[in-house]
Coordinates of C-alpha atoms in Angstrom, one line a residue:
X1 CA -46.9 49.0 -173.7
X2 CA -48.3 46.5 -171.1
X3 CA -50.3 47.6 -168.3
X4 CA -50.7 45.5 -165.1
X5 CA -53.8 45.9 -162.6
X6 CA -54.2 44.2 -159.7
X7 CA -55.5 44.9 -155.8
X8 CA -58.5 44.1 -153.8
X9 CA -60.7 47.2 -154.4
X10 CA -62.6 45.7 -157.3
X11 CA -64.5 49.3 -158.0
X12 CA -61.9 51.8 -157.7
X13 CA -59.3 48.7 -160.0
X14 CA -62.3 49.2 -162.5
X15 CA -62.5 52.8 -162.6
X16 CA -59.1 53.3 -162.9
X17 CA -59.1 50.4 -165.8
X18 CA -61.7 52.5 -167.6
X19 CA -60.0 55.5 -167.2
X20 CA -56.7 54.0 -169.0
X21 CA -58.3 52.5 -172.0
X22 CA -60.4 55.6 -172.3
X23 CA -57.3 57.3 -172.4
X24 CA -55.7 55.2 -174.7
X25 CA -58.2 56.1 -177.5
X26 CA -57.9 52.8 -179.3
X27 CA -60.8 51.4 -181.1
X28 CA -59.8 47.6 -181.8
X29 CA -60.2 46.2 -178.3
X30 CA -59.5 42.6 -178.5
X31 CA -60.9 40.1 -175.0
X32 CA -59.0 37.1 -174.2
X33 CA -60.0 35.2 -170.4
X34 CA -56.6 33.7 -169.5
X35 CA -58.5 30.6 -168.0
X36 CA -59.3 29.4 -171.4
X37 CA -56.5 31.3 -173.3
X38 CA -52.6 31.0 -173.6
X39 CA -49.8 33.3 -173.5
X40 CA -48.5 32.3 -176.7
X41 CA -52.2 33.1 -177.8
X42 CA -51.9 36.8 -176.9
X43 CA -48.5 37.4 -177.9
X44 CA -49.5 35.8 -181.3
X45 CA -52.7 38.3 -181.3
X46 CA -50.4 41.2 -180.1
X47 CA -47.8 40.9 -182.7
X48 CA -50.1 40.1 -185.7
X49 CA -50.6 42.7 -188.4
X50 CA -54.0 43.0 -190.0
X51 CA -55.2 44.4 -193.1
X52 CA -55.4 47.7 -191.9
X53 CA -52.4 47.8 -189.7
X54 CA -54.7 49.2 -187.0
X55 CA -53.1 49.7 -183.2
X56 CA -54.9 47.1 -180.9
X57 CA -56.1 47.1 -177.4
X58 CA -55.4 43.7 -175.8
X59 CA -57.4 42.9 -172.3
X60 CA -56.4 39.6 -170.7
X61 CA -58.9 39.1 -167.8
X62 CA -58.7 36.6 -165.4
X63 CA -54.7 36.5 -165.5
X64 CA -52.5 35.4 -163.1
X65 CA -49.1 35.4 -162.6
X66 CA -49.2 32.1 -160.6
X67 CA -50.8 30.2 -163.4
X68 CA -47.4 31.0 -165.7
X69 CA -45.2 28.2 -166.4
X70 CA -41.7 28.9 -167.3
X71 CA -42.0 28.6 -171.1
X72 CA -44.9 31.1 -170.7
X73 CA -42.8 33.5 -168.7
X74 CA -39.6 33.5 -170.9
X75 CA -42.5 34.2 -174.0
X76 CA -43.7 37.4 -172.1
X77 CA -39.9 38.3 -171.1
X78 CA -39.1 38.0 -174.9
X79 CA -41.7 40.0 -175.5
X80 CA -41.4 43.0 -172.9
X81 CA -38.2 43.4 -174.8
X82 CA -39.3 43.9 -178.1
X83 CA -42.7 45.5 -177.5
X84 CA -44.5 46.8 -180.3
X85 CA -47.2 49.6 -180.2
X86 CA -49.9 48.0 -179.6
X87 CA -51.5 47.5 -175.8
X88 CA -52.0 44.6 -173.4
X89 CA -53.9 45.1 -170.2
X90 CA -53.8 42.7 -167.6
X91 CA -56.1 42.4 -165.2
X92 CA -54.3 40.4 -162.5
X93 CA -56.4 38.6 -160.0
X94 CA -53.2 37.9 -157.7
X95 CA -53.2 39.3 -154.1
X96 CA -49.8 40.4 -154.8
X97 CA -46.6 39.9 -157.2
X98 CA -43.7 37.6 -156.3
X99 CA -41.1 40.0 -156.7
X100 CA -38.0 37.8 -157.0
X101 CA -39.3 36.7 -160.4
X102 CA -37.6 37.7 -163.4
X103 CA -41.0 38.3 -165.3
X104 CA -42.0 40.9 -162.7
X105 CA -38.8 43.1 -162.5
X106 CA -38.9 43.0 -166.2
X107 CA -42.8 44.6 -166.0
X108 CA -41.6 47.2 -163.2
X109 CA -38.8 48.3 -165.4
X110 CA -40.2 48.6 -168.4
X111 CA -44.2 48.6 -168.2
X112 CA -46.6 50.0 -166.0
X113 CA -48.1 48.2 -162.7
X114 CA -50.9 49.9 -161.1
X115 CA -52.0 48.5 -157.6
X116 CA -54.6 49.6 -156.1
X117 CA -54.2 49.3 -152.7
X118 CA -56.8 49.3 -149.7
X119 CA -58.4 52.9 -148.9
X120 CA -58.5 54.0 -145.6
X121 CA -61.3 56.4 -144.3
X122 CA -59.5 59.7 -145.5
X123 CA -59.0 58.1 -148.6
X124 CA -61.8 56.4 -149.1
X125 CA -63.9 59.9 -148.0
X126 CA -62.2 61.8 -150.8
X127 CA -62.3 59.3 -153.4
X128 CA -66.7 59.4 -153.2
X129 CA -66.1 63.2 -152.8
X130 CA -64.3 63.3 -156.2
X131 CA -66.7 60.8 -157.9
X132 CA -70.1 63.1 -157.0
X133 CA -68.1 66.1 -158.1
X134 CA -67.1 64.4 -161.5
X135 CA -70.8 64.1 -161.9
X136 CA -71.5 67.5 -160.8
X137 CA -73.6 66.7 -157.6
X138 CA -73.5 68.7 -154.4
X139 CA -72.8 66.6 -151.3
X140 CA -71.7 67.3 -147.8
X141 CA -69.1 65.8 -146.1
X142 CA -71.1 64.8 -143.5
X143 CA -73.6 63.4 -146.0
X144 CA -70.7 61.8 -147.6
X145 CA -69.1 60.3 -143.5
X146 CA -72.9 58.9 -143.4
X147 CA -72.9 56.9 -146.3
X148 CA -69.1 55.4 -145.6
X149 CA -70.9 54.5 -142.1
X150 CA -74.1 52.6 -143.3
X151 CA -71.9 50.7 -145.9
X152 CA -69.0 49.9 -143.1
X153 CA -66.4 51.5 -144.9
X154 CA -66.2 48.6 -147.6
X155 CA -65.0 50.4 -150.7
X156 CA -66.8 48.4 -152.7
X157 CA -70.6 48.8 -151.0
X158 CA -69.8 52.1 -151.0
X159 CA -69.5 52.6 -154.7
X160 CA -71.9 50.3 -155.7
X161 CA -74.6 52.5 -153.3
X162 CA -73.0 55.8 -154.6
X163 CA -74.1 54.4 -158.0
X164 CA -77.2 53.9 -156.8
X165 CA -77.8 57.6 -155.6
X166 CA -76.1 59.1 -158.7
X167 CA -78.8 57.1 -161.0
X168 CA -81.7 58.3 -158.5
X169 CA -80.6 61.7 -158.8
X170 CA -79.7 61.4 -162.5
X171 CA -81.8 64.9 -162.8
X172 CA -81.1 66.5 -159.7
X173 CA -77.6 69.1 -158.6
X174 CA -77.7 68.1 -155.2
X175 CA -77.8 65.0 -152.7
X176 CA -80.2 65.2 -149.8
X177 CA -80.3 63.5 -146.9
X178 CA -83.9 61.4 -147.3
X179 CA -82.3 60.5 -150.6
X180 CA -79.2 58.6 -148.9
X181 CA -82.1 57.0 -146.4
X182 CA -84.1 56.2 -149.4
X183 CA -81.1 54.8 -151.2
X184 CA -78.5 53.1 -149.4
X185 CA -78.8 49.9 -148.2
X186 CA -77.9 49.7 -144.5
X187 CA -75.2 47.0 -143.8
X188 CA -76.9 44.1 -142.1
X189 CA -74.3 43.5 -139.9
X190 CA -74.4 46.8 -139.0
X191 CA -78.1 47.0 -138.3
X192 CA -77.8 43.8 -136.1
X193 CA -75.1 45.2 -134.0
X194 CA -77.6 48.1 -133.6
X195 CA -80.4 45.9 -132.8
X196 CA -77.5 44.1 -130.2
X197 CA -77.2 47.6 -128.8
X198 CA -80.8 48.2 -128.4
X199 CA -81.4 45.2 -126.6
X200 CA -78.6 45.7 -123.9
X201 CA -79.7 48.9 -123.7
X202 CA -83.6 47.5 -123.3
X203 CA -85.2 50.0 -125.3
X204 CA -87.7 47.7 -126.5
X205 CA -89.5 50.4 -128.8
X206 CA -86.1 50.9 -130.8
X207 CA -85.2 47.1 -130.5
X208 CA -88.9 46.2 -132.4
X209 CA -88.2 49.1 -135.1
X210 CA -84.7 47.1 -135.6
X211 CA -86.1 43.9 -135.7
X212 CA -88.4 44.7 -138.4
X213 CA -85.7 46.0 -140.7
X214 CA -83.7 42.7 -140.0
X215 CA -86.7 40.1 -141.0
X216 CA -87.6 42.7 -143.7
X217 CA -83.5 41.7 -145.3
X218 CA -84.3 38.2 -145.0
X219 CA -82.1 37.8 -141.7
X220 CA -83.5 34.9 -139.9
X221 CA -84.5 35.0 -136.3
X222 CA -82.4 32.0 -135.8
X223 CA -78.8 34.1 -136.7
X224 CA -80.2 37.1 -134.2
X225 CA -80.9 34.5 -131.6
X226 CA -77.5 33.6 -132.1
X227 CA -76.1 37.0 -132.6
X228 CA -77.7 38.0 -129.0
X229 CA -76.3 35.0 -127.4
X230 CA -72.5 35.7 -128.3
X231 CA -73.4 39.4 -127.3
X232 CA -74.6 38.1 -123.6
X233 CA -71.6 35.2 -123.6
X234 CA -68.9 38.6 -124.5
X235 CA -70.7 40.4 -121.5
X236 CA -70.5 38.1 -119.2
X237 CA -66.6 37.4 -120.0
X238 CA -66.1 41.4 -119.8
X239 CA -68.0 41.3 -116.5
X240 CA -65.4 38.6 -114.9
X241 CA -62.0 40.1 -116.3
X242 CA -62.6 43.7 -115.9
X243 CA -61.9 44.2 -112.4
X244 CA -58.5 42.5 -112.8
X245 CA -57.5 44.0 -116.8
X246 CA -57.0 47.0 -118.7
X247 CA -59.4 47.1 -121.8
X248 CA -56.3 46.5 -124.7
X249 CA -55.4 43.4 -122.3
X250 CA -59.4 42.6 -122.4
X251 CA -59.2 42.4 -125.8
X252 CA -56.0 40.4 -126.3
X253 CA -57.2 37.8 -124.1
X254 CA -60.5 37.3 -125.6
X255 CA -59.3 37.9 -129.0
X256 CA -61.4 40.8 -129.6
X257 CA -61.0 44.7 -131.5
X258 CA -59.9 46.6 -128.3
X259 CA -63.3 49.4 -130.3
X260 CA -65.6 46.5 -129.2
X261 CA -64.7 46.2 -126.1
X262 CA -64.3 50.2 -125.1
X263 CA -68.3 50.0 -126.6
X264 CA -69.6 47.6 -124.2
X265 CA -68.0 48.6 -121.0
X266 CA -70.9 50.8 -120.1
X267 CA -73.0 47.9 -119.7
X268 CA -70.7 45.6 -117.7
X269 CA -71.7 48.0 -115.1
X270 CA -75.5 48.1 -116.1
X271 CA -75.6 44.1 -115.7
X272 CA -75.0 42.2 -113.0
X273 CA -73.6 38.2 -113.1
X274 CA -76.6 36.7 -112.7
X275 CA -79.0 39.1 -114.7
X276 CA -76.5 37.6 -118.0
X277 CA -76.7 34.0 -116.9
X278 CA -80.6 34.5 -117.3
X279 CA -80.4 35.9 -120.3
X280 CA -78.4 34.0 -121.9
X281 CA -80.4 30.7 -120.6
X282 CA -83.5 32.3 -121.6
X283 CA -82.0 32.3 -125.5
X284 CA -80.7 28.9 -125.4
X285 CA -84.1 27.9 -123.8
X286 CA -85.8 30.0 -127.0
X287 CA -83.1 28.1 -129.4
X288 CA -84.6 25.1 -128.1
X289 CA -88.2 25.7 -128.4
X290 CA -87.5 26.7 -132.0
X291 CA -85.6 23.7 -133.1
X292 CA -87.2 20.9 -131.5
X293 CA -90.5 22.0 -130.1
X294 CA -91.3 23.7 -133.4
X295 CA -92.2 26.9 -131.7
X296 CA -92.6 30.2 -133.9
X297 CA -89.1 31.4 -134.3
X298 CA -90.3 35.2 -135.0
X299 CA -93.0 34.9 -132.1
X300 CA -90.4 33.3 -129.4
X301 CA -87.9 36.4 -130.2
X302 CA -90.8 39.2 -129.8
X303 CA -91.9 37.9 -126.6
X304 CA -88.0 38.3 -125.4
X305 CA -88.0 41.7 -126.1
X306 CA -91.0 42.0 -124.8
X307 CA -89.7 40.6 -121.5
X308 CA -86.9 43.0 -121.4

């Protein structure tokens, strides 16, 4: 039998990997890396008898349908045909098959291809659900809707901070919520959109609390400099087009997620013209200090907030 992995969501492709050769049962697992490996290498491997006549486990990482040449396919062909009991598990790093090729119809008719396709919230909600209660934890959902939000709903960040947790509470039943604060790492981008927020907003007290966090991940003062300045520059184009557009045609025409621009219509109307034009003079002033005056970059940013 052949197996074929491939998709975009590296963790739940690995769990569902480790889940098949677990299943499998077979203790002769056999590595090949297709960059440095052929097919007729694996077929040879595959169809070789040992001593022992003991059922293999072949794992090809790094494979790619793209890299086959056409003696290479007609070799797998050949042997999709005469398969033997043994195992090969591909782990395909292709985006996606090319399904006019013979090769691939071959694999869909008589192997199995798993993809693992891009999880949407719901999805993505009860897949960590199922994971705490394979390792017996008690969650909320709530808890659970927080953690998707502080890792931006990337599967990946997710289950790498879900990992995280389980190993902190290795000797605990239940997930609180000072453990999630404690454990998962708020997204960056996430915490400079908040810091963004906090500015326009000018709650300085929240903006400083923000700010810290920020330097504290290594983000330079430079990048939320910038960051601020494309928030003020987005204002200000908001503040000219939406007396004359609906929000979806807002978004088209400045090429932005219709979300973003339903979030900062409230300030539009808390900001005149002019008020933004300072602003955003005022950061390219700081921008300037920093880069060719040699002014402290941290200082220059704390005494903008200051002036809010």
């Amino acid at each position: 039998m052949i197996y074929v992995f491939l998709g975009s969501e590296i963790s739940v492709l690995k769990k569902k990997i480790d889940e098949t050769i677990s299943s499998l049962k077979i203790n002769n697992i056999i590595n090949y890396d297709f960059s440095d490996s052929s097919m007729i290498d694996i077929i040879n491997e595959v169809n070789y008898v040992d001593l022992f006549n003991e059922k293999k486990l072949i794992i090809v990482n790094n494979f790619s349908f793209k890299k086959l040449k056409e003696k290479d396919e007609n070799i797998l062909i050949k042997y999709i045909d005469n398969m033997n009991d043994n195992v090969i598990i591909f782990k395909c790093v292709d985006e996606k098959l090319d399904e006019r090729k013979k090769v691939i119809k071959s694999l869909r008719e008589k192997c199995k291809v798993i993809v693992c396709e891009k999880l949407d919230y719901k999805s993505l909600h009860a897949y960590v659900q199922n994971v705490f209660k394979e390792n017996k934890k008690e969650i909320t959902f709530n808890q659970i809707k927080k953690i998707l939000d502080l890792c931006e709903y990337d599967t990946d960040k997710t289950m790498s901070e879900v990992e995280k947790l389980l190993l902190y509470k290795m000797d605990s039943k239940s997930i609180s919520d000072s453990d999630i604060d404690d454990v998962v790492v708020r997204s960056t981008d996430k915490e400079l959109y908040s810091f963004n927020e906090c500015v326009l907003n000018r709650k300085i007290g929240e903006a400083f609390d923000s700010l810290k966090i920020l330097l504290n991940n290594n983000i330079d003062s430079i990048i939320i400099i910038d960051s601020l300045a494309r928030q003020y520059r987005l204002l200000y184009q908001m503040k000219v087009l939406h007396e004359e557009m609906s929000y979806d045609d807002m978004a088209r025409s400045l090429g932005i997620n219709s979300f973003v621009i339903k979030k900062m219509i409230p300030f539009v109307n808390m900001y005149e013209g002019e008020e933004i034009i300072d602003k955003l003079m005022k950061l390219s002033d700081m921008d300037y200090d920093i880069k060719a005056n040699g002014y402290d970059k941290d200082k220059v940013l704390e005494m903008f907030l200051i002036a809010l």
